[in-house]
XYZ file of C-alpha atoms in Angstrom:
233
model
C 1.050 -19.432 -30.036
C -1.926 -21.722 -29.473
C -3.228 -19.493 -26.690
C -3.087 -16.407 -28.908
C -4.844 -18.198 -31.758
C -7.611 -19.327 -29.414
C -7.903 -15.766 -28.121
C -8.187 -14.408 -31.675
C -10.799 -17.025 -32.597
C -12.988 -16.057 -29.644
C -12.898 -12.419 -30.768
C -13.929 -13.421 -34.290
C -16.697 -15.673 -32.944
C -17.960 -12.992 -30.578
C -17.909 -10.377 -33.346
C -19.902 -12.628 -35.687
C -22.497 -13.375 -33.019
C -22.756 -9.730 -31.969
C -22.941 -8.571 -35.577
C -25.761 -11.011 -36.293
C -27.861 -9.942 -33.319
C -27.235 -6.318 -34.262
C -29.690 -6.766 -37.147
C -32.551 -7.904 -34.923
C -31.951 -5.576 -31.986
C -33.762 -2.258 -31.661
C -31.990 1.091 -31.833
C -32.799 1.658 -28.159
C -31.033 -1.560 -27.152
C -28.061 -0.763 -29.400
C -27.808 2.684 -27.845
C -27.908 1.178 -24.343
C -25.113 -1.249 -25.241
C -23.160 1.618 -26.790
C -23.394 3.635 -23.565
C -22.577 0.553 -21.494
C -19.379 -0.065 -23.450
C -18.391 3.579 -23.132
C -18.843 3.483 -19.380
C -17.057 0.127 -19.151
C -14.086 1.347 -21.201
C -13.815 4.538 -19.161
C -14.063 2.598 -15.884
C -11.472 0.015 -16.950
C -9.088 2.757 -17.977
C -9.416 4.719 -14.756
C -9.082 1.541 -12.696
C -5.838 0.651 -14.478
C -4.435 4.131 -13.838
C -5.467 4.260 -10.166
C -4.285 0.715 -9.479
C -0.822 1.168 -10.976
C -0.017 4.829 -10.298
C 1.128 4.303 -6.662
C 3.693 1.709 -7.811
C 5.200 3.821 -10.591
C 8.976 4.319 -10.426
C 8.798 7.120 -12.976
C 5.853 9.327 -11.900
C 6.038 11.649 -14.900
C 6.736 9.024 -17.563
C 3.062 8.704 -18.459
C 2.883 12.463 -19.095
C 5.875 12.357 -21.417
C 4.518 9.235 -23.110
C 1.096 10.748 -23.782
C 2.546 14.057 -24.957
C 5.230 12.586 -27.202
C 3.067 9.734 -28.428
C 0.181 12.077 -29.188
C 2.454 14.455 -31.086
C 3.917 11.632 -33.172
C 0.516 10.128 -33.899
C -0.945 13.493 -34.873
C 1.923 14.238 -37.241
C 1.428 10.802 -38.810
C -2.351 11.395 -38.871
C -3.026 7.849 -37.689
C -6.658 8.629 -36.873
C -7.300 10.093 -40.307
C -5.557 7.264 -42.144
C -7.404 4.545 -40.244
C -10.663 6.449 -40.671
C -10.228 6.488 -44.442
C -9.259 2.816 -44.429
C -12.271 1.670 -42.403
C -14.794 3.917 -44.182
C -14.972 1.388 -47.005
C -15.924 -1.323 -44.499
C -18.564 0.872 -42.883
C -20.712 1.689 -45.926
C -24.021 0.836 -44.310
C -23.733 1.473 -40.577
C -26.797 1.332 -38.374
C -28.098 4.639 -37.118
C -28.446 5.408 -33.446
C -31.426 7.423 -32.112
C -29.610 10.697 -32.769
C -29.015 9.721 -36.387
C -25.272 9.395 -35.968
C -23.358 6.351 -37.224
C -21.010 4.481 -34.901
C -17.484 4.655 -36.305
C -15.997 1.258 -37.031
C -12.504 2.710 -36.542
C -13.455 3.921 -33.090
C -14.777 0.472 -32.243
C -11.663 -1.273 -33.501
C -9.285 0.919 -31.511
C -11.428 0.628 -28.378
C -11.664 -3.129 -28.725
C -7.969 -3.473 -29.519
C -7.007 -1.464 -26.439
C -9.314 -3.499 -24.214
C -8.119 -6.770 -25.749
C -4.400 -5.932 -25.832
C -3.591 -3.530 -22.982
C -4.125 -5.681 -19.936
C -2.193 -7.905 -17.584
C -3.556 -11.137 -19.072
C -2.924 -10.091 -22.664
C 0.674 -9.025 -21.937
C 1.771 -11.659 -19.438
C -0.116 -14.413 -21.264
C 2.264 -14.606 -24.263
C 5.244 -14.449 -21.880
C 3.939 -17.415 -19.869
C 3.145 -19.225 -23.096
C 6.616 -18.678 -24.559
C 8.613 -19.466 -21.420
C 6.577 -22.235 -19.807
C 4.057 -23.393 -22.470
C 1.403 -22.317 -19.977
C -1.670 -20.939 -21.785
C -3.834 -20.380 -18.699
C -3.675 -16.589 -18.844
C -4.477 -16.497 -22.554
C -7.402 -18.918 -22.238
C -8.808 -16.796 -19.421
C -8.329 -13.669 -21.515
C -10.053 -15.388 -24.444
C -13.156 -16.008 -22.350
C -13.360 -12.355 -21.339
C -12.748 -11.165 -24.901
C -15.536 -13.389 -26.240
C -18.115 -11.475 -24.224
C -16.531 -8.074 -24.871
C -16.382 -8.609 -28.640
C -20.046 -9.613 -28.725
C -21.082 -6.363 -27.054
C -18.782 -4.244 -29.237
C -19.955 -5.914 -32.462
C -23.577 -5.313 -31.507
C -22.804 -1.597 -31.790
C -20.084 -1.489 -34.475
C -20.824 -4.579 -36.585
C -18.852 -7.658 -37.623
C -15.974 -5.426 -38.749
C -14.813 -5.822 -35.145
C -13.284 -9.103 -36.372
C -10.359 -6.935 -37.527
C -9.387 -6.462 -33.891
C -8.435 -10.152 -33.833
C -5.653 -9.438 -36.322
C -4.326 -6.630 -34.155
C -4.386 -8.964 -31.153
C -2.383 -11.609 -33.033
C 0.252 -9.032 -34.036
C 0.452 -7.650 -30.477
C 0.602 -10.946 -28.613
C 2.696 -12.557 -31.346
C 5.281 -9.785 -31.019
C 5.487 -10.265 -27.252
C 5.728 -14.037 -27.739
C 8.514 -13.691 -30.301
C 10.478 -11.173 -28.262
C 10.194 -13.382 -25.192
C 11.625 -16.332 -27.111
C 14.511 -14.136 -28.275
C 15.451 -12.239 -25.139
C 13.716 -14.087 -22.312
C 11.382 -12.556 -19.795
C 11.977 -8.947 -20.820
C 8.724 -7.675 -19.335
C 9.579 -6.505 -15.827
C 7.162 -5.466 -13.101
C 8.206 -1.849 -13.640
C 7.527 -2.044 -17.374
C 4.113 -3.615 -16.753
C 3.235 -0.881 -14.295
C 4.233 2.021 -16.556
C 2.583 0.468 -19.613
C -0.631 -0.182 -17.701
C -0.835 3.470 -16.638
C -0.483 4.789 -20.189
C -2.789 2.087 -21.518
C -5.350 2.960 -18.870
C -5.436 6.573 -20.025
C -5.934 5.466 -23.630
C -8.784 3.128 -22.684
C -10.426 5.965 -20.724
C -10.017 8.271 -23.740
C -11.809 5.684 -25.879
C -14.632 5.583 -23.365
C -15.048 9.354 -23.592
C -15.252 9.058 -27.364
C -17.896 6.327 -27.242
C -19.983 8.394 -24.826
C -19.627 11.373 -27.204
C -18.232 13.481 -24.382
C -14.929 14.224 -26.105
C -13.407 12.938 -29.339
C -9.820 12.495 -28.159
C -8.712 10.824 -31.422
C -7.299 7.945 -29.421
C -5.673 6.404 -32.478
C -3.257 9.325 -32.627
C -2.070 8.476 -29.116
C -1.251 4.821 -29.805
C 2.511 5.562 -30.206
C 2.460 6.442 -26.493
C 2.314 2.709 -25.741
C 5.773 2.202 -27.206
C 7.540 4.716 -24.974
C 7.245 3.048 -21.513
C 8.764 -0.287 -22.643
C 11.637 1.490 -24.416
C 12.284 3.707 -21.381
C 12.230 0.783 -18.965
C 14.550 -1.300 -21.133
C 16.996 1.614 -21.205
C 16.822 2.936 -17.663
C 14.933 0.569 -15.324
């Protein structure tokens, strides 16, 4: 778990640094960073989809995952619940040039998706559990340090909460790997990366204020590909 803990610490450190500089940066710079993160999230999502789609063994699984996951999340009102939970932490948000306040919940889900849904973040705990090799996680930690700084400059130090989500995510993969071995197959990675890519792209659209897709409501979609692959792959 040392690799995961290091990864979480870099997110906290990056969030603190980004949150501090947020106070001395102009609204124009904050807005530019906000747009940059939206474009980056959208680009990362599309790249993940395009890169993995040709290798998919179940071409329509991502459609079923998004539809079913979105329906479940909407019925549970995940977006609304998280919004109410984070509103208390976002009492004094900075205003962008249009007078709108960046949503901390939106930042947390975007950051969590970027931090958690990726090859390094998924394979890293597996390598750590099976071989005590933390190379992937240390590499991921370096990338997340920079990403968390940029996100916190727009959303504030509340982005530190994403570190807890990362620990739960990677810790779960680590624990499952210790119990059942290398359960993450190439097929599972491929299908999960496609669905995760769509969710990251949806977050990007929300940041750019093009479309509020309520990405939080679609998070259950990430559970469906692993379950399907364990049952049928």
